Amino acid sequence: MKLKRVLMVMMLGLIIPFIAACGNDEAGDAKSSGGSSETGEKVLNFPNPEAIPTMDPSIATDESSFVYLAATMEGLYRLDAEAKAAPGIATKHDVSEDGLTWTFHLREDAKWENGDPVTAHDFVYAWKRAVNPATGSEYGPYMMNGVIKNAAAVSNGELPVEELGVRAEGDYTFIVELENPTAYFETLVTFGTFLPLNQKFVEEQGDKFATSSETLLANGPYTIENWSSTSDSWELVKNDSYWDADTVKMDKLTFKVMKEPQTAVNLYNEGTLHRVDLSSDLVDQYATADDFHIQPATFVYFIKFNQEAHPALANKNIRAAISQAFNKEALVNEILNNGSIAANGLIPQDFTPLPESGEDFRAVNGDLVVYDVEAAKAAWEKGLAEIGEISVELELMVDDDEVTKIMTEYIANQLETNLEGLTVDIKRIPKKQRLDHDTNMEYEMQISRWGPDFLDPFTYINLWTTDSGNNKMGYTNPEYDKLVVETATTYATDNVKRYENFLEAEKILFEDAAIAPIFQSSIAQLVSPKVAGIHYNPFGPTYEYKWADVAEK
């Protein structure tokens, strides 16, 4: 939601904006003026921290893309207010006794905005496209390999795409064969990678598909208007062709890219915006406002080390030193100041309980990487000796928003202060470029993040297997791979054993100092009382706009 590791852009909540209200007199005026246009339409206006990198569900890897895909498209199911799978194009499904065959029954009244019916063939085409090596999808193989029958062999080029375990029986029955029973499959298919595509339309658009409003075809609650891949503003407009259009209350939602939190707050106070996320310097100012609240999140931020880009990063002690050399508690309490907490592992706090005891995963596995200057210095000296150097210069790639800038400068200063001989060169670039560099492994270190795509530790742990499309840092450990694979194969129906493997795999990840955890995010926000019905999802797309509404006074 996850999303792909949308870097630090969310920082202190700078992620995806949500409606705001301040609580002072000026904010009160803004609250009373919002929610409708001069024409009587229901309209809400939000900032967004970045441009949308792509609207192609096979290519999308980041939070913003998945949020707007969820708003404009409908899959088999979508997440409701309780983060449960609610009917979408599928009205129900049947599961075979062995758990390997899922049969989805599709509604016959769903249409694309051009009037074409949404059919089982649209799902077959989209899912095959996502794992076809020619598409170049990262998330297709990541989400489907080891889950959908033959997905791994297809994505590796060992079998033709026709062998993927999906098929249509008529227009409104979609059948999926799994490699192994998958307990979380119902919520998995709510994710953007599993959305259908109209094959005729996609192929007519060719390389232009999903690069602008004109080259997109919606089948969900809204259409996206006035958007292209370089746009800094766009609108979600109610889709009258949507099968459940009567449920959609909003006429329009507008979005404008804003990287400066103060600018967004000023516009909120003027009544132009209906939601904003607050940076640390604004939290104290608005913390007592009636509309201030902190939204806990499950995004975990970390430093990725590209072990193939620099000899020093191939050394475990160098990586371990960096992981322990910056004060995470000071970062979340003083720099972020938005309710975020220090991350000393990968699986976030309060995400998933162990199957038997009900204890929180994070509490059971404890703190695996903590701030420890003395241990960091010892590992650093040992690492330098092992690589035969007395100093190291490393580049740290980050997003270009203001909050990330402040946080990155703090981390770089901590590293250079505590690790003698280390120079950190900060490279600030737009997120879309950063994602491209990550895909091509064109970086040394980068600040990244991950939010869960479904409610299971696998969504985090599977990132770092040797063949994962999200690894992109040259990390490999056969024992780690074995433990992760077993959770989806040997122990697929034994949740107790699965979680034992997850616990052990996470320990190995940090024994290897593969990544350096930074913090688990929260979002400090001002949310206008005008806003109703927008759901915050604990996994998948961060926000669900289908049920958005303007609250009555």
Coordinates of C-alpha atoms in Angstrom, one line a residue:
M1 CA 0.0 0.0 0.0
K2 CA 0.9 -1.1 0.4
L3 CA 2.4 0.2 -1.6
K4 CA 6.1 0.0 -3.2
R5 CA 8.5 1.6 -0.8
V6 CA 7.5 5.1 -1.3
L7 CA 10.4 6.8 0.3
M8 CA 10.4 9.3 2.9
V9 CA 7.9 11.4 1.3
M10 CA 5.4 10.7 4.0
M11 CA 7.8 11.6 6.7
L12 CA 6.0 13.3 9.3
G13 CA 2.9 12.6 7.7
L14 CA 3.7 14.4 4.5
I15 CA 2.4 11.4 2.6
I16 CA -1.0 11.5 1.1
P17 CA -2.9 14.4 2.4
F18 CA -6.1 14.1 4.2
I19 CA -8.6 16.9 4.8
A20 CA -7.7 19.4 7.4
A21 CA -9.0 21.9 9.8
C22 CA -7.2 24.0 12.3
G23 CA -9.3 24.9 15.2
N24 CA -8.5 28.6 15.4
D25 CA -10.9 31.3 14.1
E26 CA -9.3 31.4 10.7
A27 CA -9.7 27.6 10.4
G28 CA -13.2 27.8 11.5
D29 CA -14.0 30.1 8.6
A30 CA -12.4 27.6 6.2
K31 CA -14.4 24.8 7.5
S32 CA -17.7 26.5 6.9
S33 CA -16.8 27.4 3.4
G34 CA -15.7 24.1 2.0
G35 CA -17.5 21.0 0.6
S36 CA -19.5 22.4 -2.3
S37 CA -19.0 24.5 -5.4
E38 CA -20.9 27.4 -6.7
T39 CA -22.8 25.0 -8.9
G40 CA -24.0 23.0 -5.9
E41 CA -21.7 20.1 -6.6
K42 CA -20.1 18.2 -3.8
V43 CA -16.4 18.9 -4.0
L44 CA -13.4 18.3 -1.7
N45 CA -9.9 19.5 -2.3
F46 CA -6.7 17.8 -1.1
P47 CA -3.0 18.2 -1.5
N48 CA -0.8 15.3 -2.6
P49 CA 2.9 15.1 -1.8
E50 CA 4.0 14.0 -5.2
A51 CA 2.9 13.5 -8.8
I52 CA 1.4 10.1 -9.7
P53 CA 4.2 8.0 -11.2
T54 CA 1.8 5.7 -13.2
M55 CA -1.8 4.6 -13.6
D56 CA -0.9 1.3 -15.1
P57 CA -1.9 -1.4 -12.5
S58 CA 0.8 -3.8 -13.9
I59 CA 3.5 -1.2 -13.5
A60 CA 2.5 0.6 -10.3
T61 CA 4.7 0.2 -7.3
D62 CA 4.1 3.2 -5.2
E63 CA 1.5 4.5 -2.7
S64 CA 0.1 7.4 -4.8
S65 CA -0.4 5.2 -7.9
F66 CA -2.3 2.6 -5.9
V67 CA -4.5 5.2 -4.2
Y68 CA -5.8 6.6 -7.5
L69 CA -6.0 3.2 -9.1
A70 CA -8.3 2.1 -6.3
A71 CA -10.4 5.2 -6.8
T72 CA -10.8 4.7 -10.6
M73 CA -10.8 0.9 -10.9
E74 CA -12.7 -2.0 -9.4
G75 CA -11.3 -5.4 -8.9
L76 CA -12.8 -8.6 -7.6
Y77 CA -13.2 -7.0 -4.1
R78 CA -12.3 -3.7 -2.4
L79 CA -11.6 -2.9 1.2
D80 CA -14.5 -1.6 3.3
A81 CA -14.3 0.6 6.4
E82 CA -13.2 -2.4 8.5
A83 CA -10.5 -3.4 6.0
K84 CA -12.6 -6.4 5.0
A85 CA -13.1 -7.6 1.4
A86 CA -16.4 -6.1 0.2
P87 CA -18.0 -7.1 -3.1
G88 CA -16.6 -5.5 -6.2
I89 CA -16.9 -7.0 -9.6
A90 CA -17.2 -10.4 -7.8
T91 CA -20.3 -11.0 -5.8
K92 CA -19.0 -14.2 -4.2
H93 CA -16.5 -16.9 -4.6
D94 CA -16.2 -20.7 -3.9
V95 CA -13.0 -22.5 -2.7
S96 CA -12.3 -26.1 -3.5
E97 CA -11.8 -28.5 -0.6
D98 CA -8.0 -28.6 -1.1
G99 CA -7.9 -24.8 -1.1
L100 CA -6.2 -24.7 -4.5
T101 CA -9.1 -23.6 -6.8
W102 CA -11.0 -20.3 -6.3
T103 CA -14.0 -19.7 -8.4
F104 CA -15.2 -16.0 -8.6
H105 CA -18.7 -15.2 -9.7
L106 CA -18.9 -11.8 -11.4
R107 CA -21.7 -9.4 -11.6
E108 CA -23.2 -8.8 -15.0
D109 CA -24.0 -5.1 -14.6
A110 CA -20.4 -3.8 -14.3
K111 CA -19.2 -1.7 -17.2
W112 CA -16.1 0.1 -18.4
E113 CA -16.7 3.8 -18.9
N114 CA -16.9 3.2 -22.7
G115 CA -19.8 0.9 -22.2
D116 CA -18.0 -2.4 -22.6
P117 CA -19.0 -5.0 -20.0
V118 CA -16.4 -6.0 -17.4
T119 CA -15.9 -9.7 -17.8
A120 CA -13.7 -12.6 -16.6
H121 CA -11.6 -12.2 -19.7
D122 CA -10.5 -8.8 -18.5
F123 CA -9.1 -10.4 -15.3
V124 CA -7.4 -13.2 -17.3
Y125 CA -5.7 -10.7 -19.6
A126 CA -4.6 -8.3 -16.8
W127 CA -3.2 -11.0 -14.6
K128 CA -1.3 -12.6 -17.5
R129 CA 0.0 -9.2 -18.5
A130 CA 1.3 -8.6 -14.9
V131 CA 3.5 -11.7 -15.0
N132 CA 4.5 -11.6 -18.6
P133 CA 8.3 -10.8 -18.7
A134 CA 7.7 -8.5 -21.7
T135 CA 5.6 -6.2 -19.5
G136 CA 8.5 -5.5 -17.1
S137 CA 6.2 -5.5 -14.0
E138 CA 7.8 -5.7 -10.5
Y139 CA 4.6 -6.2 -8.6
G140 CA 3.2 -8.9 -10.9
P141 CA 5.9 -11.5 -10.0
Y142 CA 6.1 -10.2 -6.4
M143 CA 2.4 -10.6 -5.8
M144 CA 1.7 -13.7 -7.9
N145 CA 4.9 -15.9 -7.8
G146 CA 4.4 -18.8 -5.5
V147 CA 0.7 -18.0 -5.2
I148 CA -0.9 -18.3 -8.6
K149 CA -0.1 -21.6 -10.3
N150 CA 2.9 -21.3 -12.7
A151 CA 3.3 -17.6 -12.0
A152 CA 7.0 -18.0 -11.2
A153 CA 7.8 -20.1 -14.2
V154 CA 5.9 -17.7 -16.5
S155 CA 7.6 -14.6 -15.0
N156 CA 11.0 -16.3 -15.3
G157 CA 10.4 -17.1 -19.0
E158 CA 10.3 -20.8 -18.4
L159 CA 6.6 -21.3 -19.4
P160 CA 4.4 -19.3 -21.9
V161 CA 2.0 -16.8 -20.3
E162 CA -0.9 -19.0 -21.4
E163 CA 0.1 -21.5 -18.7
L164 CA -0.7 -19.1 -15.8
G165 CA -3.4 -20.7 -13.6
V166 CA -6.2 -18.4 -14.5
R167 CA -9.1 -18.9 -16.9
A168 CA -12.6 -17.7 -17.8
E169 CA -15.6 -20.0 -18.0
G170 CA -18.0 -17.8 -20.0
D171 CA -18.0 -14.1 -19.4
Y172 CA -18.8 -14.0 -15.7
T173 CA -17.0 -16.9 -14.1
F174 CA -13.3 -16.4 -13.3
I175 CA -11.3 -19.4 -12.0
V176 CA -7.9 -19.2 -10.3
E177 CA -5.7 -22.1 -9.5
L178 CA -3.1 -21.6 -6.7
E179 CA 0.3 -23.2 -6.1
N180 CA -0.5 -23.7 -2.5
P181 CA -3.4 -22.9 -0.2
T182 CA -3.2 -19.2 0.6
A183 CA -5.1 -18.0 3.7
Y184 CA -4.9 -14.3 2.8
F185 CA -5.9 -14.7 -0.9
E186 CA -9.3 -13.0 -0.5
T187 CA -7.7 -9.8 0.8
L188 CA -4.7 -10.2 -1.6
V189 CA -7.0 -9.7 -4.6
T190 CA -8.1 -6.3 -3.4
F191 CA -4.7 -5.0 -4.3
G192 CA -4.1 -2.9 -7.4
T193 CA -2.0 -5.4 -9.3
F194 CA -5.0 -7.7 -9.5
L195 CA -7.3 -5.1 -11.2
P196 CA -8.8 -6.1 -14.6
L197 CA -7.9 -4.4 -17.9
N198 CA -9.9 -4.0 -21.1
Q199 CA -7.6 -5.8 -23.6
K200 CA -8.9 -4.1 -26.7
F201 CA -8.5 -0.6 -25.2
V202 CA -5.0 -1.3 -23.8
E203 CA -3.7 -2.6 -27.1
E204 CA -5.2 0.3 -29.0
Q205 CA -3.3 2.7 -26.8
G206 CA 0.0 0.9 -27.1
D207 CA 2.8 2.6 -25.4
K208 CA 0.6 5.5 -24.5
F209 CA -1.6 3.4 -22.3
A210 CA -2.1 4.9 -18.8
T211 CA 0.0 8.0 -19.5
S212 CA -2.9 10.4 -19.4
S213 CA -6.6 10.7 -18.7
E214 CA -7.3 10.1 -22.4
T215 CA -5.5 6.8 -22.4
L216 CA -7.2 5.4 -19.3
L217 CA -10.4 3.4 -19.0
A218 CA -12.1 3.4 -15.6
N219 CA -14.5 0.8 -14.2
G220 CA -14.5 2.1 -10.7
P221 CA -16.2 4.9 -8.6
Y222 CA -14.4 7.8 -10.3
T223 CA -12.6 8.7 -13.5
I224 CA -9.4 10.7 -13.3
E225 CA -9.5 13.9 -15.3
N226 CA -6.8 16.5 -16.4
W227 CA -4.0 14.1 -15.6
S228 CA -0.8 13.1 -17.3
S229 CA 2.3 11.5 -16.0
T230 CA 3.8 14.9 -15.4
S231 CA 0.8 16.7 -14.0
D232 CA 0.9 18.5 -10.7
S233 CA -2.9 18.6 -10.4
W234 CA -5.8 16.3 -11.3
E235 CA -9.4 15.6 -10.4
L236 CA -11.4 12.5 -9.5
V237 CA -14.8 12.8 -11.1
K238 CA -17.8 10.6 -10.3
N239 CA -18.1 7.8 -12.9
D240 CA -21.8 7.5 -13.8
S241 CA -21.0 4.2 -15.6
Y242 CA -19.9 2.6 -12.4
W243 CA -22.2 -0.3 -11.4
D244 CA -22.5 1.1 -7.8
A245 CA -22.7 4.8 -8.8
D246 CA -25.6 5.5 -6.5
T247 CA -23.3 4.8 -3.5
V248 CA -20.8 7.5 -4.7
K249 CA -21.8 10.8 -3.1
M250 CA -19.0 13.1 -4.3
D251 CA -19.2 14.9 -7.6
K252 CA -15.5 15.7 -7.6
L253 CA -12.3 15.4 -5.6
T254 CA -9.4 17.7 -6.6
F255 CA -5.7 17.1 -5.9
K256 CA -2.7 19.4 -6.1
V257 CA 0.9 18.5 -5.6
M258 CA 2.3 20.3 -2.6
K259 CA 5.7 19.6 -1.1
E260 CA 5.7 22.4 1.5
P261 CA 3.5 21.6 4.5
Q262 CA 3.2 25.3 5.5
T263 CA 1.8 26.1 2.0
A264 CA -0.8 23.4 2.4
V265 CA -1.8 24.6 5.9
N266 CA -2.1 28.2 4.6
L267 CA -4.5 27.1 1.9
Y268 CA -6.4 25.0 4.3
N269 CA -6.9 28.0 6.6
E270 CA -8.1 30.0 3.6
G271 CA -10.7 27.3 2.9
T272 CA -9.1 26.1 -0.3
L273 CA -8.1 22.7 1.0
H274 CA -10.1 20.3 3.2
R275 CA -7.2 18.2 4.6
V276 CA -3.5 18.5 5.3
D277 CA -0.7 16.5 6.9
L278 CA 1.5 18.4 9.4
S279 CA 5.2 18.7 9.5
S280 CA 7.0 18.6 12.9
D281 CA 7.2 22.4 13.2
L282 CA 3.4 22.7 12.7
V283 CA 2.4 19.9 15.1
D284 CA 2.9 21.8 18.3
Q285 CA 1.0 24.8 16.8
Y286 CA -2.1 22.8 16.0
A287 CA -2.0 19.9 18.6
T288 CA -4.8 21.3 20.7
A289 CA -7.1 22.1 17.7
D290 CA -10.4 20.2 17.6
D291 CA -9.6 18.8 14.2
F292 CA -6.1 17.6 15.0
H293 CA -5.5 13.9 15.2
I294 CA -2.7 11.4 14.8
Q295 CA -3.4 8.4 12.4
P296 CA -1.1 5.4 13.3
A297 CA 0.2 3.7 10.2
T298 CA 1.9 0.5 9.2
F299 CA 4.6 2.0 6.9
V300 CA 8.1 1.2 8.0
Y301 CA 11.0 3.3 6.7
F302 CA 14.5 2.0 6.3
I303 CA 17.8 2.5 4.5
K304 CA 18.5 0.1 1.7
F305 CA 22.2 -0.8 1.0
N306 CA 23.1 -1.7 -2.5
Q307 CA 25.8 -4.3 -1.9
E308 CA 26.7 -4.3 -5.6
A309 CA 27.3 -0.6 -5.9
H310 CA 30.1 0.0 -3.5
P311 CA 32.7 -2.4 -1.9
A312 CA 32.0 -1.0 1.6
L313 CA 28.3 -1.9 1.4
A314 CA 29.2 -5.5 0.6
N315 CA 30.7 -5.6 4.1
K316 CA 28.3 -6.7 6.8
N317 CA 30.1 -4.8 9.6
I318 CA 30.0 -1.5 7.6
R319 CA 26.2 -2.0 7.1
A320 CA 25.8 -2.9 10.8
A321 CA 27.7 0.2 11.9
I322 CA 25.5 2.5 9.8
S323 CA 22.3 0.7 11.1
Q324 CA 23.3 1.5 14.7
A325 CA 24.8 4.9 14.4
F326 CA 21.8 7.3 14.3
N327 CA 19.5 8.1 17.1
K328 CA 16.0 7.0 16.0
E329 CA 14.2 8.1 19.2
A330 CA 15.5 11.6 18.8
L331 CA 14.5 11.5 15.1
V332 CA 10.8 10.5 15.8
N333 CA 10.4 12.7 18.9
E334 CA 12.2 15.9 17.8
I335 CA 12.5 15.8 14.0
L336 CA 9.2 14.1 13.0
N337 CA 7.2 14.9 16.1
N338 CA 4.0 13.3 14.6
G339 CA 3.4 10.2 16.6
S340 CA 5.8 8.0 14.6
I341 CA 7.8 5.5 16.6
A342 CA 11.4 4.2 16.2
A343 CA 11.6 1.0 14.1
N344 CA 14.0 -1.7 15.5
G345 CA 12.7 -4.4 13.2
L346 CA 10.9 -4.9 9.9
I347 CA 7.3 -6.0 10.9
P348 CA 5.5 -3.0 12.3
Q349 CA 4.0 -2.8 15.8
D350 CA 0.3 -3.7 16.1
F351 CA 0.2 -5.2 12.6
T352 CA -0.5 -8.9 13.2
P353 CA -0.7 -11.2 16.2
L354 CA 0.8 -14.7 16.6
P355 CA -1.8 -17.3 15.8
E356 CA -1.8 -19.1 19.1
S357 CA -0.8 -16.6 21.8
G358 CA -2.3 -13.5 20.2
E359 CA 0.9 -11.6 21.1
D360 CA 1.9 -8.9 18.8
F361 CA 4.6 -10.0 16.3
R362 CA 6.8 -7.0 17.1
A363 CA 6.6 -7.6 20.8
V364 CA 7.6 -11.2 20.5
N365 CA 10.6 -10.7 18.2
G366 CA 11.7 -7.5 20.1
D367 CA 14.2 -4.9 19.2
L368 CA 16.7 -6.3 16.6
V369 CA 18.5 -3.1 15.6
V370 CA 18.9 -0.3 18.2
Y371 CA 20.8 2.9 18.4
D372 CA 24.2 2.0 20.0
V373 CA 27.1 4.3 19.2
E374 CA 29.8 2.1 20.8
A375 CA 28.6 -1.0 19.0
A376 CA 28.4 1.1 15.8
K377 CA 32.0 2.4 16.2
A378 CA 33.3 -1.1 16.9
A379 CA 31.6 -2.6 13.8
W380 CA 32.8 0.4 11.7
E381 CA 36.5 0.0 12.7
K382 CA 36.3 -3.8 12.1
G383 CA 34.6 -3.2 8.7
L384 CA 37.2 -0.6 7.6
A385 CA 40.0 -3.0 8.5
E386 CA 38.3 -5.8 6.5
I387 CA 38.0 -3.7 3.4
G388 CA 41.4 -2.1 3.8
E389 CA 40.2 1.5 4.0
I390 CA 40.5 4.4 6.5
S391 CA 37.6 6.4 5.1
V392 CA 34.5 5.8 3.0
E393 CA 32.3 8.1 0.9
L394 CA 28.8 7.0 0.3
E395 CA 25.8 8.5 -1.6
L396 CA 22.4 8.5 0.1
M397 CA 19.5 8.8 -2.4
V398 CA 16.3 10.3 -1.1
D399 CA 13.1 12.0 -2.3
D400 CA 13.0 15.8 -2.8
D401 CA 10.3 16.9 -0.4
E402 CA 11.1 19.3 2.4
V403 CA 10.4 16.9 5.3
T404 CA 12.7 14.3 3.8
K405 CA 15.4 16.9 3.4
I406 CA 15.3 17.7 7.1
M407 CA 15.3 14.1 8.2
T408 CA 18.0 13.1 5.8
E409 CA 20.3 15.9 6.9
Y410 CA 19.8 14.8 10.5
I411 CA 20.6 11.1 9.7
A412 CA 23.7 12.1 7.6
N413 CA 25.0 14.3 10.3
Q414 CA 24.6 11.5 12.9
L415 CA 26.4 9.0 10.7
E416 CA 29.3 11.4 9.9
T417 CA 29.6 12.4 13.6
N418 CA 29.5 8.9 15.0
L419 CA 31.5 7.0 12.3
E420 CA 34.9 8.6 11.8
G421 CA 36.0 8.6 8.2
L422 CA 32.5 8.4 6.8
T423 CA 31.2 11.0 4.3
V424 CA 27.6 10.9 3.3
D425 CA 26.6 12.7 0.0
I426 CA 22.9 13.3 -0.2
K427 CA 21.2 13.0 -3.6
R428 CA 17.8 14.5 -3.6
I429 CA 15.6 13.7 -6.7
P430 CA 11.9 13.4 -7.5
K431 CA 10.3 10.2 -6.2
K432 CA 9.6 8.9 -9.7
Q433 CA 13.3 9.1 -10.6
R434 CA 14.2 7.6 -7.3
L435 CA 11.9 4.6 -8.1
D436 CA 13.5 4.2 -11.5
H437 CA 17.0 4.3 -10.0
D438 CA 15.9 1.7 -7.4
T439 CA 14.6 -0.6 -10.2
N440 CA 17.8 -0.3 -12.1
M441 CA 20.0 -0.6 -8.9
E442 CA 21.5 2.8 -9.7
Y443 CA 22.2 3.9 -6.1
E444 CA 24.4 3.2 -3.2
M445 CA 22.1 3.8 -0.2
Q446 CA 18.6 5.1 -0.3
I447 CA 15.8 5.9 2.2
S448 CA 12.8 3.9 1.3
R449 CA 9.7 2.5 3.0
W450 CA 7.2 -0.3 2.8
G451 CA 3.5 -0.5 3.6
P452 CA 1.7 -3.8 3.7
D453 CA -0.2 -5.1 0.6
F454 CA -2.2 -7.6 2.6
L455 CA -2.7 -8.7 6.2
D456 CA 0.2 -11.2 6.7
P457 CA 3.9 -10.9 7.6
F458 CA 4.7 -12.4 4.2
T459 CA 4.1 -8.9 2.7
Y460 CA 7.2 -7.6 4.4
I461 CA 9.4 -10.7 4.7
N462 CA 9.1 -11.7 1.1
L463 CA 10.7 -8.4 0.0
W464 CA 14.2 -9.6 0.6
T465 CA 14.4 -13.1 -0.9
T466 CA 17.1 -13.4 -3.5
D467 CA 14.7 -13.4 -6.5
S468 CA 12.3 -10.8 -5.2
G469 CA 11.6 -8.0 -7.6
N470 CA 11.7 -5.6 -4.6
N471 CA 15.1 -6.7 -3.3
K472 CA 17.2 -4.6 -5.7
M473 CA 20.2 -4.4 -3.4
G474 CA 22.1 -7.6 -4.1
Y475 CA 21.2 -9.2 -0.8
T476 CA 21.0 -13.0 -0.7
N477 CA 20.9 -15.6 2.1
P478 CA 19.9 -19.2 1.3
E479 CA 18.6 -19.9 4.8
Y480 CA 16.4 -16.7 4.7
D481 CA 15.1 -17.8 1.3
K482 CA 14.3 -21.3 2.6
L483 CA 12.4 -20.0 5.6
V484 CA 10.3 -17.6 3.5
V485 CA 9.5 -20.2 0.8
E486 CA 8.4 -22.7 3.4
T487 CA 5.7 -20.3 4.7
A488 CA 4.0 -20.5 1.3
T489 CA 4.7 -24.1 0.6
T490 CA 5.5 -26.7 3.2
Y491 CA 3.7 -24.8 6.0
A492 CA 1.0 -23.1 3.9
T493 CA -1.8 -24.6 6.0
D494 CA 0.1 -24.5 9.4
N495 CA 0.0 -20.9 10.6
V496 CA 1.9 -21.7 13.8
K497 CA 4.9 -22.9 11.8
R498 CA 4.6 -20.1 9.3
Y499 CA 4.9 -17.5 12.0
E500 CA 7.9 -19.4 13.6
N501 CA 9.6 -19.1 10.2
F502 CA 8.7 -15.4 9.9
L503 CA 10.2 -14.7 13.3
E504 CA 13.4 -16.5 12.5
A505 CA 13.7 -14.9 9.0
E506 CA 13.4 -11.4 10.4
K507 CA 16.2 -12.2 12.9
I508 CA 18.5 -13.4 10.0
L509 CA 17.7 -10.2 8.0
F510 CA 19.1 -8.0 10.7
E511 CA 22.0 -10.4 11.7
D512 CA 23.0 -9.8 8.1
A513 CA 22.4 -6.0 8.4
A514 CA 20.6 -6.2 5.1
I515 CA 18.7 -3.0 5.8
A516 CA 18.7 -0.3 8.5
P517 CA 15.2 0.3 10.0
I518 CA 14.4 3.9 10.8
F519 CA 10.8 4.4 12.0
Q520 CA 7.2 3.3 11.8
S521 CA 5.1 6.2 10.6
S522 CA 2.1 8.0 11.9
I523 CA 0.4 10.9 10.3
A524 CA -0.3 14.1 12.1
Q525 CA -3.3 15.7 10.4
L526 CA -5.9 18.4 10.5
V527 CA -9.1 16.9 9.2
S528 CA -12.1 19.1 8.4
P529 CA -15.4 18.1 9.9
K530 CA -16.8 18.6 6.4
V531 CA -15.1 15.3 5.4
A532 CA -16.9 12.0 5.9
G533 CA -16.6 8.5 4.7
I534 CA -13.0 8.4 3.6
H535 CA -11.4 5.3 5.0
Y536 CA -7.8 4.9 6.1
N537 CA -6.6 1.4 5.1
P538 CA -4.1 -0.5 7.3
F539 CA -2.8 -2.2 4.1
G540 CA -3.3 -1.8 0.4
P541 CA -4.2 1.7 -0.9
T542 CA -3.8 4.2 2.0
Y543 CA -7.1 5.9 1.4
E544 CA -10.5 4.6 0.1
Y545 CA -12.5 7.3 -1.6
K546 CA -15.6 5.4 -2.8
W547 CA -17.6 6.3 0.3
A548 CA -16.4 9.9 0.6
D549 CA -19.0 12.5 1.4
V550 CA -19.5 16.0 2.6
A551 CA -20.8 15.9 6.2
E552 CA -24.0 17.7 7.1
K553 CA -23.6 20.6 9.6

